Amino acid sequence: AGPCDIYASGGTPCIAAHSTTRALFNSFNGSLYQVKRGSDSATLNIGPLSAGGVANAAAQDSFCAHTTCVITTIFDQSGHNNHLTQAPAGGWKGPEANGSDNLASATGAPVTLNGSKAYGVFIPPGTGYRNNAATGTAKGDAAQGMYAVFDGTHYNGGCCFDYGNAETSGGDTGAGHMEAIYFGNINVWGTGSGSGPWIMADLENGLFSGVNVKQNTGDPTITDRFVTAVVKGQPNNWAIRGGNAASGALTTFYNGQRPNASGYNPMSKEGAIILGIGGDNSNGAQGTFYEGVMTSGFPSDATENAVQANIVAAKYATTSMTSGPALSVGSHVSLRATTACCTNRFISHQGSTVNTQVVSSSNTTTVKQQASWVVRTGLANSACFSFESVDTAGSFLRQSSFQLMLNANDNSKGFHEDATFCPQAGLNGQGNSVRSWNYPTRFFRHFGNVLYIASNGGVHDFDATALFNDDVSFVVSSGFA
Ligand code: AHR
């Protein structure tokens, strides 16, 4: 049985079931999600390998070969047509030209389930999905259950990495108008114990860990790579539960009355569905979603425990984040552009500016060192890499507002994330394309001889689609110095 078969037998059926990694009903053999590729804007629906099975990642890989792909739709498997698509502008505008949010890369969150490759939804700040016309979702004070499987190591303190029930208007309509799972370490509203991240409930105008609006020390900091997060609510009763999605059982972190603040009892749920954003389209948060559902009715703990056993049996595990010519940690490398204009130019720095320079063996040591980088284990993710300057020890290539810079490592979580890159086979067939770990639609790109992390189409001039594959493909050789 799948998670939704278990919820159905518990009398609390799924009214929304979203996953890019697997079918959530035993008999589900339809489309899990849709990808759109950069080369020709064609789309492809990805289904499971067999009914009830893991997503057909190989179909995505061949469709997206030598180009980029984004996830356009996460289909609802429940039959309620509660599909998730690009979130439109709400109370807050997203980064797209019309104020909508960005779509997620289709390749930012590779995993395996029982050894079979699949992709999660890696959500950087600015990215989100929404359905403002969902049907069958809880409204008012009606009961609902939810669970989601997240990457417990991908979070931040921005508002708000949510999955669940939100406003149908896209705006903040007041306390009690949402009931969604939140994951992250924002401390503007409630918190759990330690420094986070925590599973909390976004009930609008507040993230809550328990009855006390400020803190529930029973809501622990999460350290698991894969985390199962549960939030459920019914009249004057709600609960937070969580556990390791790869082993063991769920623990109840809170189960009791609504928070001690006005507006939450009774609730005023509106029934839209959000992923990766706040109810008002706040889009400063990051996180990774693999699967999740919303139910009609308040699921029993026993039902959720059986769902957790099903998730554990799906065997989520990490897998390679890179492809193409291998880089080895500790080696010195130089990266040569492959666009026809520029095949004698290498990624270099002058002070903190990162650009391309014409370099050859006859240049001075200074110039050679400016074009040489020490390959380091990824500062934010050991499956990827960081690039330390040969002439300025302790300074790394990092993105800042999507421009590549050379800056000293301040050892902050944010710096580490901005300085982590996952090379893959070059999009134009040469060398490597170097994908940003925290913005995986974006790759090292030279544009006007300056280095950016660029997406294949977007609002910045450096996101231009013309020459994209060439501009993001670099031949990596041993370093000049
Ligand atoms: O409740 C926390 C956040 O506050 C909501 O997600 C958002 O709508 C509001 O800004």
JSON list of C-alpha atoms in Angstrom, two decimals, residues 279-433:
[
{"chain": "A", "resi": 279, "resn": "GLY", "atom": "CA", "xyz": [0.52, 32.33, 2.66]},
{"chain": "A", "resi": 280, "resn": "ASP", "atom": "CA", "xyz": [1.10, 35.86, 1.34]},
{"chain": "A", "resi": 281, "resn": "ASN", "atom": "CA", "xyz": [3.74, 34.62, -1.16]},
{"chain": "A", "resi": 282, "resn": "SER", "atom": "CA", "xyz": [6.59, 35.57, 1.15]},
{"chain": "A", "resi": 283, "resn": "ASN", "atom": "CA", "xyz": [9.41, 33.91, -0.78]},
{"chain": "A", "resi": 284, "resn": "GLY", "atom": "CA", "xyz": [12.57, 34.28, 1.27]},
{"chain": "A", "resi": 285, "resn": "ALA", "atom": "CA", "xyz": [12.75, 30.66, 2.40]},
{"chain": "A", "resi": 286, "resn": "GLN", "atom": "CA", "xyz": [14.55, 27.58, 1.07]},
{"chain": "A", "resi": 287, "resn": "GLY", "atom": "CA", "xyz": [14.00, 23.87, 1.50]},
{"chain": "A", "resi": 288, "resn": "THR", "atom": "CA", "xyz": [13.58, 20.61, -0.36]},
{"chain": "A", "resi": 289, "resn": "PHE", "atom": "CA", "xyz": [10.31, 18.72, -0.77]},
{"chain": "A", "resi": 290, "resn": "TYR", "atom": "CA", "xyz": [10.14, 15.07, -1.80]},
{"chain": "A", "resi": 291, "resn": "GLU", "atom": "CA", "xyz": [6.53, 14.06, -1.08]},
{"chain": "A", "resi": 292, "resn": "GLY", "atom": "CA", "xyz": [3.55, 15.21, 0.93]},
{"chain": "A", "resi": 293, "resn": "VAL", "atom": "CA", "xyz": [-0.19, 14.89, 1.30]},
{"chain": "A", "resi": 294, "resn": "MET", "atom": "CA", "xyz": [-3.20, 16.63, 2.78]},
{"chain": "A", "resi": 295, "resn": "THR", "atom": "CA", "xyz": [-6.12, 14.67, 4.16]},
{"chain": "A", "resi": 296, "resn": "SER", "atom": "CA", "xyz": [-9.75, 15.20, 4.90]},
{"chain": "A", "resi": 297, "resn": "GLY", "atom": "CA", "xyz": [-10.29, 14.57, 8.63]},
{"chain": "A", "resi": 298, "resn": "PHE", "atom": "CA", "xyz": [-7.85, 14.37, 11.55]},
{"chain": "A", "resi": 299, "resn": "PRO", "atom": "CA", "xyz": [-5.68, 11.27, 11.06]},
{"chain": "A", "resi": 300, "resn": "SER", "atom": "CA", "xyz": [-5.04, 9.06, 14.05]},
{"chain": "A", "resi": 301, "resn": "ASP", "atom": "CA", "xyz": [-1.51, 8.72, 15.37]},
{"chain": "A", "resi": 302, "resn": "ALA", "atom": "CA", "xyz": [-1.71, 5.03, 14.43]},
{"chain": "A", "resi": 303, "resn": "THR", "atom": "CA", "xyz": [-2.48, 5.92, 10.80]},
{"chain": "A", "resi": 304, "resn": "GLU", "atom": "CA", "xyz": [0.44, 8.35, 10.69]},
{"chain": "A", "resi": 305, "resn": "ASN", "atom": "CA", "xyz": [2.71, 5.77, 12.29]},
{"chain": "A", "resi": 306, "resn": "ALA", "atom": "CA", "xyz": [1.83, 3.34, 9.49]},
{"chain": "A", "resi": 307, "resn": "VAL", "atom": "CA", "xyz": [2.53, 6.08, 6.92]},
{"chain": "A", "resi": 308, "resn": "GLN", "atom": "CA", "xyz": [5.95, 6.68, 8.55]},
{"chain": "A", "resi": 309, "resn": "ALA", "atom": "CA", "xyz": [6.72, 2.95, 8.23]},
{"chain": "A", "resi": 310, "resn": "ASN", "atom": "CA", "xyz": [5.78, 3.18, 4.55]},
{"chain": "A", "resi": 311, "resn": "ILE", "atom": "CA", "xyz": [8.11, 6.19, 4.06]},
{"chain": "A", "resi": 312, "resn": "VAL", "atom": "CA", "xyz": [10.97, 4.37, 5.80]},
{"chain": "A", "resi": 313, "resn": "ALA", "atom": "CA", "xyz": [10.35, 1.32, 3.58]},
{"chain": "A", "resi": 314, "resn": "ALA", "atom": "CA", "xyz": [10.68, 3.58, 0.51]},
{"chain": "A", "resi": 315, "resn": "LYS", "atom": "CA", "xyz": [14.35, 3.86, 1.55]},
{"chain": "A", "resi": 316, "resn": "TYR", "atom": "CA", "xyz": [15.27, 7.45, 0.76]},
{"chain": "A", "resi": 317, "resn": "ALA", "atom": "CA", "xyz": [19.05, 7.81, 0.38]},
{"chain": "A", "resi": 318, "resn": "THR", "atom": "CA", "xyz": [21.52, 10.35, -0.96]},
{"chain": "A", "resi": 319, "resn": "THR", "atom": "CA", "xyz": [23.22, 9.91, -4.32]},
{"chain": "A", "resi": 320, "resn": "SER", "atom": "CA", "xyz": [25.80, 11.65, -6.49]},
{"chain": "A", "resi": 321, "resn": "MET", "atom": "CA", "xyz": [25.23, 15.38, -7.05]},
{"chain": "A", "resi": 322, "resn": "THR", "atom": "CA", "xyz": [27.73, 15.63, -9.90]},
{"chain": "A", "resi": 323, "resn": "SER", "atom": "CA", "xyz": [28.50, 14.22, -13.36]},
{"chain": "A", "resi": 324, "resn": "GLY", "atom": "CA", "xyz": [30.92, 14.82, -16.20]},
{"chain": "A", "resi": 325, "resn": "PRO", "atom": "CA", "xyz": [34.72, 14.96, -15.95]},
{"chain": "A", "resi": 326, "resn": "ALA", "atom": "CA", "xyz": [35.62, 14.32, -12.30]},
{"chain": "A", "resi": 327, "resn": "LEU", "atom": "CA", "xyz": [37.24, 16.94, -10.06]},
{"chain": "A", "resi": 328, "resn": "SER", "atom": "CA", "xyz": [39.51, 15.84, -7.28]},
{"chain": "A", "resi": 329, "resn": "VAL", "atom": "CA", "xyz": [39.67, 17.56, -3.92]},
{"chain": "A", "resi": 330, "resn": "GLY", "atom": "CA", "xyz": [43.03, 19.24, -3.31]},
{"chain": "A", "resi": 331, "resn": "SER", "atom": "CA", "xyz": [43.94, 19.53, -6.99]},
{"chain": "A", "resi": 332, "resn": "HIS", "atom": "CA", "xyz": [44.61, 22.90, -8.67]},
{"chain": "A", "resi": 333, "resn": "VAL", "atom": "CA", "xyz": [42.45, 23.61, -11.71]},
{"chain": "A", "resi": 334, "resn": "SER", "atom": "CA", "xyz": [41.88, 26.25, -14.36]},
{"chain": "A", "resi": 335, "resn": "LEU", "atom": "CA", "xyz": [38.56, 26.62, -16.17]},
{"chain": "A", "resi": 336, "resn": "ARG", "atom": "CA", "xyz": [38.59, 27.56, -19.85]},
{"chain": "A", "resi": 337, "resn": "ALA", "atom": "CA", "xyz": [35.60, 29.09, -21.62]},
{"chain": "A", "resi": 338, "resn": "THR", "atom": "CA", "xyz": [34.22, 27.19, -24.63]},
{"chain": "A", "resi": 339, "resn": "THR", "atom": "CA", "xyz": [32.14, 29.90, -26.35]},
{"chain": "A", "resi": 340, "resn": "ALA", "atom": "CA", "xyz": [33.61, 30.61, -29.81]},
{"chain": "A", "resi": 341, "resn": "CYS", "atom": "CA", "xyz": [34.52, 34.19, -28.81]},
{"chain": "A", "resi": 342, "resn": "CYS", "atom": "CA", "xyz": [36.55, 33.15, -25.87]},
{"chain": "A", "resi": 343, "resn": "THR", "atom": "CA", "xyz": [38.25, 29.78, -26.04]},
{"chain": "A", "resi": 344, "resn": "ASN", "atom": "CA", "xyz": [41.55, 31.32, -24.85]},
{"chain": "A", "resi": 345, "resn": "ARG", "atom": "CA", "xyz": [39.93, 32.85, -21.73]},
{"chain": "A", "resi": 346, "resn": "PHE", "atom": "CA", "xyz": [39.99, 31.36, -18.23]},
{"chain": "A", "resi": 347, "resn": "ILE", "atom": "CA", "xyz": [38.00, 32.11, -15.08]},
{"chain": "A", "resi": 348, "resn": "SER", "atom": "CA", "xyz": [40.21, 34.56, -13.17]},
{"chain": "A", "resi": 349, "resn": "HIS", "atom": "CA", "xyz": [39.94, 37.13, -10.43]},
{"chain": "A", "resi": 350, "resn": "GLN", "atom": "CA", "xyz": [41.21, 40.65, -9.98]},
{"chain": "A", "resi": 351, "resn": "GLY", "atom": "CA", "xyz": [40.64, 41.46, -6.36]},
{"chain": "A", "resi": 352, "resn": "SER", "atom": "CA", "xyz": [37.10, 40.34, -5.56]},
{"chain": "A", "resi": 353, "resn": "THR", "atom": "CA", "xyz": [35.96, 40.64, -9.19]},
{"chain": "A", "resi": 354, "resn": "VAL", "atom": "CA", "xyz": [35.69, 37.35, -11.07]},
{"chain": "A", "resi": 355, "resn": "ASN", "atom": "CA", "xyz": [35.98, 37.52, -14.83]},
{"chain": "A", "resi": 356, "resn": "THR", "atom": "CA", "xyz": [37.65, 35.78, -17.75]},
{"chain": "A", "resi": 357, "resn": "GLN", "atom": "CA", "xyz": [41.20, 36.62, -18.80]},
{"chain": "A", "resi": 358, "resn": "VAL", "atom": "CA", "xyz": [43.34, 35.46, -21.69]},
{"chain": "A", "resi": 359, "resn": "VAL", "atom": "CA", "xyz": [45.97, 33.28, -20.03]},
{"chain": "A", "resi": 360, "resn": "SER", "atom": "CA", "xyz": [48.73, 31.10, -21.43]},
{"chain": "A", "resi": 361, "resn": "SER", "atom": "CA", "xyz": [51.88, 29.40, -20.17]},
{"chain": "A", "resi": 362, "resn": "SER", "atom": "CA", "xyz": [53.89, 32.51, -21.03]},
{"chain": "A", "resi": 363, "resn": "ASN", "atom": "CA", "xyz": [52.05, 34.72, -18.53]},
{"chain": "A", "resi": 364, "resn": "THR", "atom": "CA", "xyz": [53.52, 35.82, -15.21]},
{"chain": "A", "resi": 365, "resn": "THR", "atom": "CA", "xyz": [52.99, 33.76, -12.07]},
{"chain": "A", "resi": 366, "resn": "THR", "atom": "CA", "xyz": [50.64, 36.47, -10.80]},
{"chain": "A", "resi": 367, "resn": "VAL", "atom": "CA", "xyz": [48.34, 36.08, -13.79]},
{"chain": "A", "resi": 368, "resn": "LYS", "atom": "CA", "xyz": [48.54, 32.30, -13.67]},
{"chain": "A", "resi": 369, "resn": "GLN", "atom": "CA", "xyz": [47.64, 32.25, -10.01]},
{"chain": "A", "resi": 370, "resn": "GLN", "atom": "CA", "xyz": [44.69, 34.56, -10.63]},
{"chain": "A", "resi": 371, "resn": "ALA", "atom": "CA", "xyz": [43.39, 31.90, -13.03]},
{"chain": "A", "resi": 372, "resn": "SER", "atom": "CA", "xyz": [43.97, 28.92, -10.74]},
{"chain": "A", "resi": 373, "resn": "TRP", "atom": "CA", "xyz": [41.73, 27.39, -8.09]},
{"chain": "A", "resi": 374, "resn": "VAL", "atom": "CA", "xyz": [42.12, 24.77, -5.41]},
{"chain": "A", "resi": 375, "resn": "VAL", "atom": "CA", "xyz": [39.28, 22.25, -5.49]},
{"chain": "A", "resi": 376, "resn": "ARG", "atom": "CA", "xyz": [37.82, 21.88, -1.99]},
{"chain": "A", "resi": 377, "resn": "THR", "atom": "CA", "xyz": [35.06, 19.72, -0.59]},
{"chain": "A", "resi": 378, "resn": "GLY", "atom": "CA", "xyz": [31.81, 21.68, -0.89]},
{"chain": "A", "resi": 379, "resn": "LEU", "atom": "CA", "xyz": [31.52, 24.01, 2.09]},
{"chain": "A", "resi": 380, "resn": "ALA", "atom": "CA", "xyz": [27.74, 23.45, 2.34]},
{"chain": "A", "resi": 381, "resn": "ASN", "atom": "CA", "xyz": [27.47, 19.95, 0.86]},
{"chain": "A", "resi": 382, "resn": "SER", "atom": "CA", "xyz": [30.27, 17.41, 0.77]},
{"chain": "A", "resi": 383, "resn": "ALA", "atom": "CA", "xyz": [28.84, 15.84, -2.41]},
{"chain": "A", "resi": 384, "resn": "CYS", "atom": "CA", "xyz": [29.75, 19.06, -4.28]},
{"chain": "A", "resi": 385, "resn": "PHE", "atom": "CA", "xyz": [32.79, 21.37, -4.39]},
{"chain": "A", "resi": 386, "resn": "SER", "atom": "CA", "xyz": [34.08, 24.81, -3.50]},
{"chain": "A", "resi": 387, "resn": "PHE", "atom": "CA", "xyz": [36.86, 26.70, -5.28]},
{"chain": "A", "resi": 388, "resn": "GLU", "atom": "CA", "xyz": [39.54, 28.42, -3.18]},
{"chain": "A", "resi": 389, "resn": "SER", "atom": "CA", "xyz": [41.83, 31.02, -4.71]},
{"chain": "A", "resi": 390, "resn": "VAL", "atom": "CA", "xyz": [45.42, 29.87, -5.23]},
{"chain": "A", "resi": 391, "resn": "ASP", "atom": "CA", "xyz": [46.85, 33.34, -4.48]},
{"chain": "A", "resi": 392, "resn": "THR", "atom": "CA", "xyz": [44.41, 34.34, -1.72]},
{"chain": "A", "resi": 393, "resn": "ALA", "atom": "CA", "xyz": [44.11, 31.46, 0.71]},
{"chain": "A", "resi": 394, "resn": "GLY", "atom": "CA", "xyz": [40.81, 31.40, 2.57]},
{"chain": "A", "resi": 395, "resn": "SER", "atom": "CA", "xyz": [38.95, 33.20, -0.22]},
{"chain": "A", "resi": 396, "resn": "PHE", "atom": "CA", "xyz": [36.47, 31.28, -2.34]},
{"chain": "A", "resi": 397, "resn": "LEU", "atom": "CA", "xyz": [34.35, 31.74, -5.43]},
{"chain": "A", "resi": 398, "resn": "ARG", "atom": "CA", "xyz": [30.88, 32.58, -4.15]},
{"chain": "A", "resi": 399, "resn": "GLN", "atom": "CA", "xyz": [27.75, 34.08, -5.65]},
{"chain": "A", "resi": 400, "resn": "SER", "atom": "CA", "xyz": [26.35, 37.33, -4.36]},
{"chain": "A", "resi": 401, "resn": "SER", "atom": "CA", "xyz": [23.13, 38.57, -5.99]},
{"chain": "A", "resi": 402, "resn": "PHE", "atom": "CA", "xyz": [23.99, 36.01, -8.71]},
{"chain": "A", "resi": 403, "resn": "GLN", "atom": "CA", "xyz": [27.35, 37.60, -9.56]},
{"chain": "A", "resi": 404, "resn": "LEU", "atom": "CA", "xyz": [30.37, 35.40, -8.92]},
{"chain": "A", "resi": 405, "resn": "MET", "atom": "CA", "xyz": [32.83, 37.05, -6.51]},
{"chain": "A", "resi": 406, "resn": "LEU", "atom": "CA", "xyz": [36.02, 36.11, -4.69]},
{"chain": "A", "resi": 407, "resn": "ASN", "atom": "CA", "xyz": [35.42, 36.69, -0.98]},
{"chain": "A", "resi": 408, "resn": "ALA", "atom": "CA", "xyz": [36.96, 35.54, 2.29]},
{"chain": "A", "resi": 409, "resn": "ASN", "atom": "CA", "xyz": [35.13, 32.62, 3.87]},
{"chain": "A", "resi": 410, "resn": "ASP", "atom": "CA", "xyz": [33.41, 34.05, 6.96]},
{"chain": "A", "resi": 411, "resn": "ASN", "atom": "CA", "xyz": [32.29, 30.54, 7.93]},
{"chain": "A", "resi": 412, "resn": "SER", "atom": "CA", "xyz": [28.63, 31.54, 7.95]},
{"chain": "A", "resi": 413, "resn": "LYS", "atom": "CA", "xyz": [26.01, 29.08, 6.73]},
{"chain": "A", "resi": 414, "resn": "GLY", "atom": "CA", "xyz": [25.05, 31.57, 4.02]},
{"chain": "A", "resi": 415, "resn": "PHE", "atom": "CA", "xyz": [28.61, 31.96, 2.73]},
{"chain": "A", "resi": 416, "resn": "HIS", "atom": "CA", "xyz": [29.11, 28.22, 2.64]},
{"chain": "A", "resi": 417, "resn": "GLU", "atom": "CA", "xyz": [25.92, 27.80, 0.61]},
{"chain": "A", "resi": 418, "resn": "ASP", "atom": "CA", "xyz": [26.82, 30.64, -1.79]},
{"chain": "A", "resi": 419, "resn": "ALA", "atom": "CA", "xyz": [30.25, 29.02, -2.32]},
{"chain": "A", "resi": 420, "resn": "THR", "atom": "CA", "xyz": [29.12, 25.46, -3.06]},
{"chain": "A", "resi": 421, "resn": "PHE", "atom": "CA", "xyz": [28.89, 24.22, -6.65]},
{"chain": "A", "resi": 422, "resn": "CYS", "atom": "CA", "xyz": [28.03, 20.90, -8.25]},
{"chain": "A", "resi": 423, "resn": "PRO", "atom": "CA", "xyz": [29.77, 20.31, -11.61]},
{"chain": "A", "resi": 424, "resn": "GLN", "atom": "CA", "xyz": [27.91, 18.28, -14.21]},
{"chain": "A", "resi": 425, "resn": "ALA", "atom": "CA", "xyz": [28.69, 17.24, -17.78]},
{"chain": "A", "resi": 426, "resn": "GLY", "atom": "CA", "xyz": [29.05, 20.39, -19.88]},
{"chain": "A", "resi": 427, "resn": "LEU", "atom": "CA", "xyz": [25.73, 21.41, -21.47]},
{"chain": "A", "resi": 428, "resn": "ASN", "atom": "CA", "xyz": [27.41, 21.97, -24.85]},
{"chain": "A", "resi": 429, "resn": "GLY", "atom": "CA", "xyz": [29.18, 18.62, -24.64]},
{"chain": "A", "resi": 430, "resn": "GLN", "atom": "CA", "xyz": [32.51, 20.07, -23.52]},
{"chain": "A", "resi": 431, "resn": "GLY", "atom": "CA", "xyz": [33.95, 19.90, -20.03]},
{"chain": "A", "resi": 432, "resn": "ASN", "atom": "CA", "xyz": [31.74, 20.79, -17.08]},
{"chain": "A", "resi": 433, "resn": "SER", "atom": "CA", "xyz": [28.84, 23.06, -16.36]}
]
